[in-house]
Short mmCIF file of C-alpha atoms in Angstrom, two decimals:
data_model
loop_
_atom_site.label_atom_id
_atom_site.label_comp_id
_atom_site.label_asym_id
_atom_site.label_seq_id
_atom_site.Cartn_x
_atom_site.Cartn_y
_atom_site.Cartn_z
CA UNK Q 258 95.45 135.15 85.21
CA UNK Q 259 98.79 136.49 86.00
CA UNK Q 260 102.08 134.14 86.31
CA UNK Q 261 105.36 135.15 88.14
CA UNK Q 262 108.36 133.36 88.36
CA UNK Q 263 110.92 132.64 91.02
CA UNK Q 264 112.96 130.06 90.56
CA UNK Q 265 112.25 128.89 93.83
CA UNK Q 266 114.12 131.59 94.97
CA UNK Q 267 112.62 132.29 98.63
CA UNK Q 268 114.01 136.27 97.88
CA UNK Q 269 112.40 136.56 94.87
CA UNK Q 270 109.21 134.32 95.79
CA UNK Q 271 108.66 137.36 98.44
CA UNK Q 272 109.21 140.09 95.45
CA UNK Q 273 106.48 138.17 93.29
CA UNK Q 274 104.29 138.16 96.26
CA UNK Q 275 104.41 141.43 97.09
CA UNK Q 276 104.34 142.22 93.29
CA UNK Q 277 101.05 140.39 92.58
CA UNK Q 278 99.85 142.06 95.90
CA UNK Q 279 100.05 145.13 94.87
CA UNK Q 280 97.80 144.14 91.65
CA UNK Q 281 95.16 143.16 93.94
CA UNK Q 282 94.22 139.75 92.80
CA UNK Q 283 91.46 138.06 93.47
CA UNK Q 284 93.63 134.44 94.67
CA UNK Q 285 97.12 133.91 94.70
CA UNK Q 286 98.52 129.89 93.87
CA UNK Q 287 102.05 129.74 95.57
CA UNK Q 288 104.57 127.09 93.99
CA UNK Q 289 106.89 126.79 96.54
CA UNK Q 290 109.62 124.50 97.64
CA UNK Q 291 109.85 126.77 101.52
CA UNK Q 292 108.80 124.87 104.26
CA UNK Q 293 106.56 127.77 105.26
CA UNK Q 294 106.25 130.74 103.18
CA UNK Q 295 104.10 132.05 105.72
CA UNK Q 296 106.56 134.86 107.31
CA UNK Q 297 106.77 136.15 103.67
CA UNK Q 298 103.14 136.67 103.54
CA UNK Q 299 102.81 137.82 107.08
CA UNK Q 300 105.67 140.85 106.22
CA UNK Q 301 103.75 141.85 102.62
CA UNK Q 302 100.96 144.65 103.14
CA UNK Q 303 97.62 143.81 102.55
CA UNK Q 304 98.67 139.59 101.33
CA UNK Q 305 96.86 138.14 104.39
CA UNK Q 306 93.70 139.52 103.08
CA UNK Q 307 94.28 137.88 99.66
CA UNK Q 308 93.29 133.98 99.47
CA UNK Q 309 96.02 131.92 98.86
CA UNK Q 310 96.62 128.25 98.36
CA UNK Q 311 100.18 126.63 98.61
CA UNK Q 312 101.21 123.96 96.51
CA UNK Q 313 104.48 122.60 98.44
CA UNK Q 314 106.65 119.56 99.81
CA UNK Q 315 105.95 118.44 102.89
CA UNK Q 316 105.14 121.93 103.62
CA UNK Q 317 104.96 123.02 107.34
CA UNK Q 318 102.22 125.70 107.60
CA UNK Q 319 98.50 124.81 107.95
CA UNK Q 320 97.63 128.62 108.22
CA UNK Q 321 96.63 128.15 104.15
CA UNK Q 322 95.26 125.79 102.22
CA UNK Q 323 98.14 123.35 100.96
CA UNK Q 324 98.24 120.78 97.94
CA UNK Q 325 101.25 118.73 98.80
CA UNK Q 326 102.90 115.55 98.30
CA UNK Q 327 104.52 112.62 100.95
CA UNK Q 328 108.18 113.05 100.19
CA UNK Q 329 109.17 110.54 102.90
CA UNK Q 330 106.64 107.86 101.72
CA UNK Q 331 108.16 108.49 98.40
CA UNK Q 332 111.96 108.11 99.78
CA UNK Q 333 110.70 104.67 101.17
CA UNK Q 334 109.02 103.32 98.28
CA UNK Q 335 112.36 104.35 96.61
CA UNK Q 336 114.91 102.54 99.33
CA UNK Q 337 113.12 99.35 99.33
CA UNK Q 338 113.45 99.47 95.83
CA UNK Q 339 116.80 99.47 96.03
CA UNK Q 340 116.81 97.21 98.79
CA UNK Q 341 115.17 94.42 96.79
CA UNK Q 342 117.31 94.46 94.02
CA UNK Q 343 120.43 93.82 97.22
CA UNK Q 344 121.85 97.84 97.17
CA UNK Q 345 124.07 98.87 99.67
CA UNK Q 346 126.55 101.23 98.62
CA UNK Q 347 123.96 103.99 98.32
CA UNK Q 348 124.61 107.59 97.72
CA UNK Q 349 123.07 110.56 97.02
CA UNK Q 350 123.06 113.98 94.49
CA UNK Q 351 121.45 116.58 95.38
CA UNK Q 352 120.99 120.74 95.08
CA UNK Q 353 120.25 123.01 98.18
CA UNK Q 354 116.44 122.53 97.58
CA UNK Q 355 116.94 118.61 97.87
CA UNK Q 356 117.75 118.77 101.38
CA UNK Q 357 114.56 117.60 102.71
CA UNK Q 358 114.72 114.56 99.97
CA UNK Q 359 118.53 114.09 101.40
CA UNK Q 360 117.35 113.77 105.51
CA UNK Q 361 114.08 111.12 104.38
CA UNK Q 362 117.06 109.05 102.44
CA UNK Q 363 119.06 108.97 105.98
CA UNK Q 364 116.23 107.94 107.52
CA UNK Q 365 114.57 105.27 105.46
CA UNK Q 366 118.16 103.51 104.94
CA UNK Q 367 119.37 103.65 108.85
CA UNK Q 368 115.89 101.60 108.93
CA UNK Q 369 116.99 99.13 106.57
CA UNK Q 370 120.75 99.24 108.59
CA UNK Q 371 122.33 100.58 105.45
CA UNK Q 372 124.48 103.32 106.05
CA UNK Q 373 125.04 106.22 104.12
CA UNK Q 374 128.21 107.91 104.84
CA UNK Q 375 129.72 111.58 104.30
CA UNK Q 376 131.75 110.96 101.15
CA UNK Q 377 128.47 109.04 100.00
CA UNK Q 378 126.72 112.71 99.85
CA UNK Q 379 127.43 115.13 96.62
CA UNK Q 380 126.12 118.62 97.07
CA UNK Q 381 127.27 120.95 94.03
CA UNK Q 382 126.61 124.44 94.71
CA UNK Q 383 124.56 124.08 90.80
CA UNK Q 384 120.80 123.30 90.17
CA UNK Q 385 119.43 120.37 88.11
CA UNK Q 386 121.33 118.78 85.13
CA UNK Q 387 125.29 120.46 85.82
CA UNK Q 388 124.46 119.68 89.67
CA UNK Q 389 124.59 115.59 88.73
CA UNK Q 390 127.15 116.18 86.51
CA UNK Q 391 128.98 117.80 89.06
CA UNK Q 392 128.09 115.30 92.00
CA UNK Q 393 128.49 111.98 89.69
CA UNK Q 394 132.18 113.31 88.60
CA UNK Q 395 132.73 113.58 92.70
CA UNK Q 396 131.39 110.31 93.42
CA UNK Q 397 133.10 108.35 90.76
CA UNK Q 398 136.67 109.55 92.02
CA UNK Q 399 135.72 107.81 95.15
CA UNK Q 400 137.93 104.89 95.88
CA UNK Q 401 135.40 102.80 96.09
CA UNK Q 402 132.13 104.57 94.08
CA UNK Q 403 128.70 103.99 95.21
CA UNK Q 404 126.69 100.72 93.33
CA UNK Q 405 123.68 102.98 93.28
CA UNK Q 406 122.82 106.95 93.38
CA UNK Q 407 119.57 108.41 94.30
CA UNK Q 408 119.60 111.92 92.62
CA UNK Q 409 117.34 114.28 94.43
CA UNK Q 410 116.02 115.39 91.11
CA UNK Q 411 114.82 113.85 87.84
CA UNK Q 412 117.25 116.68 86.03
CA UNK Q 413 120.24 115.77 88.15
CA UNK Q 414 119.92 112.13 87.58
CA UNK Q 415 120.28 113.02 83.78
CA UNK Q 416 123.60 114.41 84.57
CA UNK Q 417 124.71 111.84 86.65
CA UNK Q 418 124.13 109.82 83.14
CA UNK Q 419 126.61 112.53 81.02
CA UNK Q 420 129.37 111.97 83.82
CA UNK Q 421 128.93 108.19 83.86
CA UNK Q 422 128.96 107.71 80.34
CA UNK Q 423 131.89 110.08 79.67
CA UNK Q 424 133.90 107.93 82.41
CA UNK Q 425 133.28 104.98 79.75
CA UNK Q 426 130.55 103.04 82.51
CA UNK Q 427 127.20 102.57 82.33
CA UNK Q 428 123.66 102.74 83.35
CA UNK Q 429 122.63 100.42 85.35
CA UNK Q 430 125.60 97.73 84.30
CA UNK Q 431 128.16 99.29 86.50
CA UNK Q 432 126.15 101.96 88.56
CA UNK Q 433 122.34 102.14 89.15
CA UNK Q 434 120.70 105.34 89.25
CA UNK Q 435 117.37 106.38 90.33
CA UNK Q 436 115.31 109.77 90.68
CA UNK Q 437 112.89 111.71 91.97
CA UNK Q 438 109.60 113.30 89.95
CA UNK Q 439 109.12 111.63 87.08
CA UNK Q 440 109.60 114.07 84.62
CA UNK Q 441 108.82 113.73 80.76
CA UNK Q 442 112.67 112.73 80.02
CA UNK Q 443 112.31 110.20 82.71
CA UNK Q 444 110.76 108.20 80.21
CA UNK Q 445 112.78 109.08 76.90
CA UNK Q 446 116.50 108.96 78.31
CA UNK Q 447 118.27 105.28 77.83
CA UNK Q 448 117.90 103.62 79.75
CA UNK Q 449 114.83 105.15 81.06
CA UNK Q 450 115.05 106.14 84.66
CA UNK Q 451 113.32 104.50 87.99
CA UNK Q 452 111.81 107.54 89.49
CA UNK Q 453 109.25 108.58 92.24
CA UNK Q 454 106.38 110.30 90.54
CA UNK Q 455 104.42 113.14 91.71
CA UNK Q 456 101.55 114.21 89.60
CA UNK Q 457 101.59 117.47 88.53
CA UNK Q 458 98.48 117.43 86.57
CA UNK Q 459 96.60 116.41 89.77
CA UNK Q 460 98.26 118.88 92.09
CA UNK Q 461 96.99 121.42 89.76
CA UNK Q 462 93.84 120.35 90.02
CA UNK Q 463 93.48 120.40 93.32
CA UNK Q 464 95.00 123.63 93.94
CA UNK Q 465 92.26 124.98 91.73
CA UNK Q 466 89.78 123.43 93.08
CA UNK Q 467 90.69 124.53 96.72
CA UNK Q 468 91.00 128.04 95.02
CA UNK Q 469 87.56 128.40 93.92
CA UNK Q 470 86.34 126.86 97.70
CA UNK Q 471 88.07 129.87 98.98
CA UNK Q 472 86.87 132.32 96.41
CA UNK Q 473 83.44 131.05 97.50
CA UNK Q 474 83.94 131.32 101.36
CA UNK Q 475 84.58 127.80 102.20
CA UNK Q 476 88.51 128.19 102.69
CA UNK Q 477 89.35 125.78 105.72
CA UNK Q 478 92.85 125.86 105.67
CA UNK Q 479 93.43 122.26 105.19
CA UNK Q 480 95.62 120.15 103.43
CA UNK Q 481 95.10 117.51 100.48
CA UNK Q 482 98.43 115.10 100.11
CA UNK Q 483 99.12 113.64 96.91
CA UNK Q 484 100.31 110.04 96.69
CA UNK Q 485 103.10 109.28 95.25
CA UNK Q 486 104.53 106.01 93.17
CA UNK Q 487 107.71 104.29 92.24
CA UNK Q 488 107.79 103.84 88.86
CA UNK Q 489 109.95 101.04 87.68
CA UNK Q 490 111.97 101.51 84.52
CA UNK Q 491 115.69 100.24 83.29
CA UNK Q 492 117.92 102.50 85.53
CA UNK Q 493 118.43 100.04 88.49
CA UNK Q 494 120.51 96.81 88.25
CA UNK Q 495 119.71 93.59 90.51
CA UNK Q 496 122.61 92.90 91.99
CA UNK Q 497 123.85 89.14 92.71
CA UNK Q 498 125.23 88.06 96.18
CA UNK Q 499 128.23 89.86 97.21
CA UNK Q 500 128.49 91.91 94.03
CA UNK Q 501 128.91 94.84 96.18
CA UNK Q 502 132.00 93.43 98.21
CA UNK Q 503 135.07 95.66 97.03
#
């Protein structure tokens, strides 16, 4: 077994490929956060020949076999959260490969008639724990800052923590926050964090599993979804009437 890394990097995701290609492998797992990595494939020599199973976000492509998860059921389990406990001032941190995460959250709140405007939306041009740094500083200058933030990753909701603690506020007393993944920190930061988990163990699985159908002949180029959850920890106030009114 052979492992390259990309960093999601859709560049350097087509460099492993052809890389790996070139080794003539008997499958090829693709971790990928593209909605369709196909064109990559399609432009490598000889990687159409090679079976291949995607493990992806709401990925586009049914030309492979594809281990995925709901994101949008996941962004709606996570708004009527917030919903519940009376959010309204909403907003959002997020990194470029957050987007689809960032046009579910528009979505599932114009449903609920919450908006969630421009200066509501913090897009640092940095990944994962500087990018909620980054984004929280922004949103806290605000005149008046969001009541809750949905970060668009588990990592960037631990910066949002850094930036909100070094402003001398806190978690969920004065701002809620609440991710996306359920990472292992998710669970040791303080207070822990309401996320949306996806299960990596069993998106493994599966992509194994569909593997070894292909390596025996029975590839159909279908596409398992794994649930997701909200998992309810200390990160989101409940808010009384009119606590939101500035």
């Amino acid at each position: 077994a052979l492992l390259a890394l990309s960093a999601f990097s859709p560049e350097l995701e087509k460099e492993q490929l052809a890389f790996l290609t070139q080794l003539n492998p008997s499958g090829i797992i693709v971790v990928t956060e593209q909605r369709d990595i196909s064109n990559s494939i399609h432009d490598i020599p000889g990687a159409q020949s090679i079976p291949t199973v995607v493990m992806g976000l709401n990925y586009a492509s049914r030309e492979y076999d594809v281990v995925s998860v709901d994101e949008t059921y996941g962004i709606r389990a996570l708004v009527e959260h917030l919903a519940k406990q009376g959010h309204r001032r909403i907003a959002f941190i997020g990194d470029a490969l957050a987007q689809s995460r960032l046009h579910a959250l528009r979505q599932a709140l114009a449903q609920k008639d919450i908006a969630l405007p421009e200066e509501y939306v913090a897009t640092p041009d940095v990944r994962n724990e500087p990018c909620g740094y980054e984004g929280m500083k922004r949103l806290l200058a605000r005149k008046a800052p969001p009541a809750a933030v949905v970060a668009g990753h588990d990592t960037i909701a631990l910066g949002a923590y850094r930036a909100i603690a070094e402003a001398g506020l806190r978690v969920p007393e004065d701002i809620s926050v609440i991710g996306f993944d359920d990472i292992d920190y998710a669970g040791m930061c303080v207070p822990g964090l309401t996320t949306i988990r996806q299960n990596i163990i069993e998106k493994g699985h599966e992509a194994a599993r569909l593997m070894i159908d292909a390596l025996n002949g029975k590839s159909s180029a279908g596409e398992k979804i794994i649930p997701m959850q909200l998992v309810e920890r200390a990160s989101v106030k409940r808010l009384t009437e009119n606590a939101e009114v500035v």
